[in-house]
Structures are given as structure tokens and as C-alpha cells.
Amino acid sequence: MASASGDQATRLYHPNPELQKNAHVKSIEDYKKLYDQSINEPEVFWSKIAEQFYFKTPPTEGKFLEYNFNVNDGPVFVKWFQGATTNVCYNVLDRHVENGLGDRIAFYWEGNDPDDSSKVTYGQLLKGVCKFANVLKQHGVKKGDRVAIYMPMIPELVIAMLACARIGAMHSIVFGGFSSDSLSGRMLDAKSSILITADGVYRGTKLVNLKQISDEAVTLCKKQDFTVEKVFVVRHLGSAEASSNGDRSSPVAKRPCYSLTTDFHEGRDVWWHDVMEGASDKCEPVWLDAEDPLFMLYTSGSTGTPKGVVHSQMGYLLYAATTFKYSFDHHKDDIYWCTADIGWITGHTYVCYGPMANGATSVMFEGAPLYPDESRCWQIVDKYNVSILYTAPTLIRTLMKYGEAPVKKYSRKSLRVLATVGEPINPEAWLFYYNVIGDARCSISDTFWQTETGGHTLTPLPGATPMKPGSATFPFFGIAPAVVNEKGEELEGVCEGYLVFKQPWPGVMRTVYGDHERYESTYFRQFPGYYKTGDGCKRDEDGYYWITGRIDDMFNVSGHLLSTAEIESSLIEHSKIAEAAAVAYPHPTKGEACYAFVTLIEGAEFNDKLILELKKQVRSKIGPFAAPEVIHNAPGLPKTRSGKIMRRVLRKIAVNDHDLGDVSTMADSTVVDILFENRPKELRA
Ligand code: WTA
């Protein structure tokens, strides 16, 4: 990748004075005042914010925050607002409708095809949510149950998740790009006997048959003696019959249609529209303790299976609402668009809960950003007058390949704040975002956070923070970052080390579903007293934080976090593979991609057919986005004397860097020469 010209990449970018004038936080001094209060007097800070929300019963006096972050002092726990009862669904819907905002548009829905769109108000959503909450109740779903959701980006997804929240059931959303194996694994772990899905969805020209994948997942669950009782199916694409009967008033009839390729299982599968028809649109929310779980969401773990990250009611809601308001400088007339899928944490917090807690009007987009052409994003921005855009560096880099013309085809004059998430943004992409997409007028919020943190932890504030391309700048309110060394000692001033957080914020995850020990060992054991992010970080002379990437065996493909262990275990399942090791290597648009070394069993032949089979294997075990970019034939792997694979060395081989550093612990260094010699043909340019 070409490097950004020095000056541009290293200078400070001050917020546009126009934007500053009306911003919630207008200067870096104002930010510092608020920040100091959030750290030194968290009760004052968060209680004031909590006043805007509805508690059925208020928090108990003196029980504002209790926690232990130090594994050596006993179990790790975090409890905010104990004694309070509330309901998140009530706070993001009823509260607005009761305040007279029932007719405000919650979502402009933009379909895959540019002429397929609709809108839904807060009032309409409330009715839909109450109806579906009643449906769930009729089917025996109650507080604490886990409901799996595998859906495209359509309003019914928001209805399904908020219906769960209304009755205190935990939603466990699985991104629609995961395979049936991944879906079933998550359903088994969470014991989700209810699944909500849709017939299918088009992303660009590609059809994803969600119902068929769901059926396969249900069968896989059955093989493990787990019965999925009910599958609710939204008719989104419609069937051949639906469009051939000439009913053009039905939105589904306008979409490209197809016939379901799998059977409808009587007694188990039910159409969403059938059950919704007779349901009442009134449903009293279930009042829940502030610390009851709201949802779980799986994220990759550096060892073993994905972890079900559990978030709480009130803490998560307050944190989602507050980060949304300040990091994006959201005001009531803004039109906000987050391109993330709800299946990821970014979609949970910044498509659903954060915006809705603020009564925001958002764009929800089901399609693919390059379909039907590479100016689709800007056509959408102009169509809805989007003022705040939230996306990922991988998309910016992809768009950069097409140059400025597709961007300049549309005015984008409504844009005010541009935000990114998912991986470090390289200065080239930052500058394209700032100069070309934002016409050097908008603030950029590079938001660093994780599934586990619930919301932004490091981010600029659009009206306050002078920006540096590639830096997530400073901590959000309530976040106390530190950079520590291997021994867990805090480093001062300019430094590089592990990024940790010193005290809990309301949105921090509370546990790993069904495995509190894993919560403690993953996040709290290495550095007792701190939450460990797993990311490396630098702090510069101005106190700016720069994320340098994961320091564990995890990597980020197009902003999706994957673990090497997950990929390796799916490769090893192939009958011809004896051993596998996956590492990340730099990729021009995806940020990082997966580079897999495989050792074959005796007598097996390494050829193109096997490469295809292995890629397919990972696609079907995890999902298409996880497929390795490169498969490297490795007769042997570099290992320590104790047999641990030296991934550090493999990362060097992947980029053809012969400077291996200290390899004195390697058992047999001859394997390295062989690996350099048989680097895949396509990489030997
Ligand atoms: C990475 C996504 C640098 C990081 C919200 C983190 C980032 C992981 C940024 C979490 C950023 C996310 N700059 N790196 N602005 N945002 N990351 O759980 O490695 O899918 O630990 O949450 O993404 O990924 P996750």
C-alpha cells in the first residue's frame, strides 16, 4: 500500500468550527472536565445521565457500583445500579412514544435493490414488538431463556430482539454470514430451543438461503440430542407463488423471488406473518433487575470455542446511549447510518440500542455496499441526507480502489461526522475518508472498542478532539486506560505495551455465558486488577493512543475478529491434514487475511483440488468470510522444544521476511528453509 505523504498523515486536524458551535462537547477542555468527573465521581456523572431513563424502582442508595477487578481478591464481578428495576425495550420505545415521538421515523429501510425501501416509526415498532413479544410468550418463552436469531438486516430483526428484551429473554444473534455449523454450535452452547430466521436474503447478486442453513443447523443440534422446538420464519423474499399471484401490493412480491428449497416442517416451523396476525399489540414489559442479562453475543476466543459475551440491562443501555450521543455528536435532526450488520456488536449497540435510546432516525441497509455499483453508499447518503456515517476501514479501502469519481458523483453535503470501527485505520484510508468522502469538512471518529466493552472505549469527540490520522485519540467517559508491560507494570508517558482498563464502566461485559472461569482467565488473570483488551497500544508525546493490533492469537479480517485456533481446528478436520497453523498477514483491502500452513498426512498430495477443499471446509465450518487467503504446504512447522508452534516465525514466512529474530528456542530450524523455499507460487512475484 502506498504510504500517505508525511505531512498530511502526521499533522493535527482540528474540528470544523461550524460543527463545534452546536456540538455537545465544544472543546478539548470541556471534554477533560467531563472526563475527570466521569473517573473521579462516577456516581455523579452516571446518575445524571440515568435521570433521562425510566426505572420502575430506583437504585438502592449506596449501591451505585460494586465490583472486583482483581482475581487475586476473589471472583471478578461488576454491578451497577443494584436494586433498580427497569426494561430496556421500554426505554428505547415506550418512553419515546409516551413523549410524543411515536411518529418519528426510527428506520429508513433501504433494500438490496435501490428501488426497494420502506420506513418504520417508533410507534409502529412498539406495536410490532408487543405483538411478537406476545407470540414468544404464547410459545412458552420466558425470562432468562435464550432465543437464537439468524436474520438479514430488516426491521423484523429489531422487532425480534426488542421483543426478547421486553420479556427478559436473552437474544443470541448469529450473523447471517455464519455457516450452519457455527449457528448450531452457538445454539447448542446457549441451549436456544427457539430460532428466528427468514426465508433468505440477497446481498448484491448473491442469494443467502437462510432457511436452508437454519434447517441444517437444527439437524446438527438434533444429532447432539438437542431439540429446537420452534423456528419462526419471516417471509422476506417471498415465494414463487407469492409473486406469480399478481399481488404487487405486497412488498415481497417486488423482490427477486425463489422457491424455498427446503421443506416447511409442520409443528416446528411457523411463518412470522401467520403468528403476528392475531397477536395483541399490547404487552406489559417484564421489569428486570438492572444487572439481569440483556443479551449474549458470541465472539471468537483465542483458545477453544467462541465465547458467549453477556451484557447487562441498565449498564449496557446507559453506555450504548451515552457513547452514541457523544462519539457521534448526535442531535435530534441527524440522519444516522451505520453500515454494520446487527449480527455483530457494532450492529447491536450502534444500529439498535444506542440510536434507539436516543430516539434517533437511522438508515438500515440490507444490501452490499458495491451493489449495483461502487457509488451505492453515496447514493444512499444523498437519498436520506445522512449526516452521520459509521463504517469500517475495510470498506473505505475497498472504495479507494475505485478512485474519487464514484464518490464525487453524489454531493454528500449532508455529512457532518464520519466514524470508523473494527481495526486500526491506516492513515491513507483515514485521509481518503476525511478529504474525499468528507470534503475536509467532517470530523472523523475512530472508535476503538470490542464486543466485550459494549460500546466505544477510545474515541475522539467530533466537536472537541483534534484528530490524528490513525489514532483513536483519548478515552471515552468512564474509561481509565493504562499501558502495561509483560509484568503488568504501568508505563508512563510515551510508551508501547498492552492496553488495559483500570476500572469498570457501565457497558463492560459481566460474564462468559455458562463459563465465568473463562471470563476471569481471558480478561483478568494475566494482569490482576485490570481488564485486558488483548490489543497492543502506543501512547505518543501528546497522550494520544494508537492501537497496534491484537497481541494474542486473534486477527481481524475485514474487521471481523477470528481466532487462529478456530481456523486451525476446522482445517484439521479434513482427512488429509495432519497439522495446521494459521496466522494473519497484511492484506490491501481486508486489513488482515488468513494465511494457513498445513502439514499433510503421509502419502497425501498437495494440489489445487486440496486447496479448494480446504478453503471450502473453513467456509462451511465457520463462514465464507473466514476462508484462508493462502494455503501453504508445510512438511514441518517451526516449533519450540516443548512443541509449541512458533507463530511469530510463521508470520515472517508469510510476508517473506527472512529476519526471524531470536530463534534459539526452535527445535529444528531446517523446517524454516523448506517453508521459505516452497512459498506458494502466486506469492513469488
Ligand atoms: C479491533 C468490534 C483499532 C481490536 C467493535 C479489538 C480496533 C477488536 C478498532 C474487537 C479501532 C476495533 N482501532 N482496532 N478503532 N475497533 N478494533 O469484538 O483488535 O468484533 O480488540 O468488536 O477489533 O473486535 P470486535
PDB file of N, CA and C in Angstrom, residues 134-143 145 167 194 230 232:
ATOM      1  N   ASN A 134     -45.769 -11.054  22.559  1.00  0.00           N
ATOM      2  CA  ASN A 134     -46.904 -11.924  22.915  1.00  0.00           C
ATOM      3  C   ASN A 134     -46.790 -13.284  22.233  1.00  0.00           C
ATOM      4  N   VAL A 135     -46.333 -13.277  20.988  1.00  0.00           N
ATOM      5  CA  VAL A 135     -46.140 -14.553  20.272  1.00  0.00           C
ATOM      6  C   VAL A 135     -45.117 -15.420  21.017  1.00  0.00           C
ATOM      7  N   LEU A 136     -44.016 -14.791  21.386  1.00  0.00           N
ATOM      8  CA  LEU A 136     -42.977 -15.559  22.104  1.00  0.00           C
ATOM      9  C   LEU A 136     -43.550 -16.132  23.395  1.00  0.00           C
ATOM     10  N   LYS A 137     -44.309 -15.308  24.102  1.00  0.00           N
ATOM     11  CA  LYS A 137     -44.895 -15.780  25.368  1.00  0.00           C
ATOM     12  C   LYS A 137     -45.835 -16.971  25.122  1.00  0.00           C
ATOM     13  N   GLN A 138     -46.647 -16.831  24.060  1.00  0.00           N
ATOM     14  CA  GLN A 138     -47.563 -17.942  23.736  1.00  0.00           C
ATOM     15  C   GLN A 138     -46.799 -19.234  23.479  1.00  0.00           C
ATOM     16  N   HIS A 139     -45.589 -19.105  22.985  1.00  0.00           N
ATOM     17  CA  HIS A 139     -44.798 -20.297  22.704  1.00  0.00           C
ATOM     18  C   HIS A 139     -43.893 -20.660  23.876  1.00  0.00           C
ATOM     19  N   GLY A 140     -44.214 -20.122  25.018  1.00  0.00           N
ATOM     20  CA  GLY A 140     -43.550 -20.565  26.247  1.00  0.00           C
ATOM     21  C   GLY A 140     -42.229 -19.887  26.556  1.00  0.00           C
ATOM     22  N   VAL A 141     -41.850 -18.861  25.762  1.00  0.00           N
ATOM     23  CA  VAL A 141     -40.565 -18.194  26.037  1.00  0.00           C
ATOM     24  C   VAL A 141     -40.727 -17.284  27.256  1.00  0.00           C
ATOM     25  N   LYS A 142     -39.780 -17.365  28.176  1.00  0.00           N
ATOM     26  CA  LYS A 142     -39.890 -16.563  29.393  1.00  0.00           C
ATOM     27  C   LYS A 142     -38.532 -15.979  29.784  1.00  0.00           C
ATOM     28  N   LYS A 143     -38.571 -15.177  30.827  1.00  0.00           N
ATOM     29  CA  LYS A 143     -37.361 -14.510  31.327  1.00  0.00           C
ATOM     30  C   LYS A 143     -36.194 -15.497  31.447  1.00  0.00           C
ATOM     31  N   ASP A 145     -34.667 -17.186  29.148  1.00  0.00           N
ATOM     32  CA  ASP A 145     -34.472 -18.104  28.013  1.00  0.00           C
ATOM     33  C   ASP A 145     -33.578 -17.460  26.962  1.00  0.00           C
ATOM     34  N   ILE A 167     -39.535  -9.147  27.269  1.00  0.00           N
ATOM     35  CA  ILE A 167     -39.978 -10.193  28.200  1.00  0.00           C
ATOM     36  C   ILE A 167     -38.807 -10.783  28.990  1.00  0.00           C
ATOM     37  N   ILE A 194     -35.396 -21.942  20.586  1.00  0.00           N
ATOM     38  CA  ILE A 194     -36.214 -21.127  19.678  1.00  0.00           C
ATOM     39  C   ILE A 194     -35.254 -20.442  18.705  1.00  0.00           C
ATOM     40  N   LYS A 230     -39.053 -24.504  18.047  1.00  0.00           N
ATOM     41  CA  LYS A 230     -39.791 -23.644  17.118  1.00  0.00           C
ATOM     42  C   LYS A 230     -38.832 -22.838  16.260  1.00  0.00           C
ATOM     43  N   PHE A 232     -39.273 -19.610  13.811  1.00  0.00           N
ATOM     44  CA  PHE A 232     -40.123 -18.559  13.230  1.00  0.00           C
ATOM     45  C   PHE A 232     -39.451 -18.061  11.958  1.00  0.00           C
TER      46      PHE A 232
END
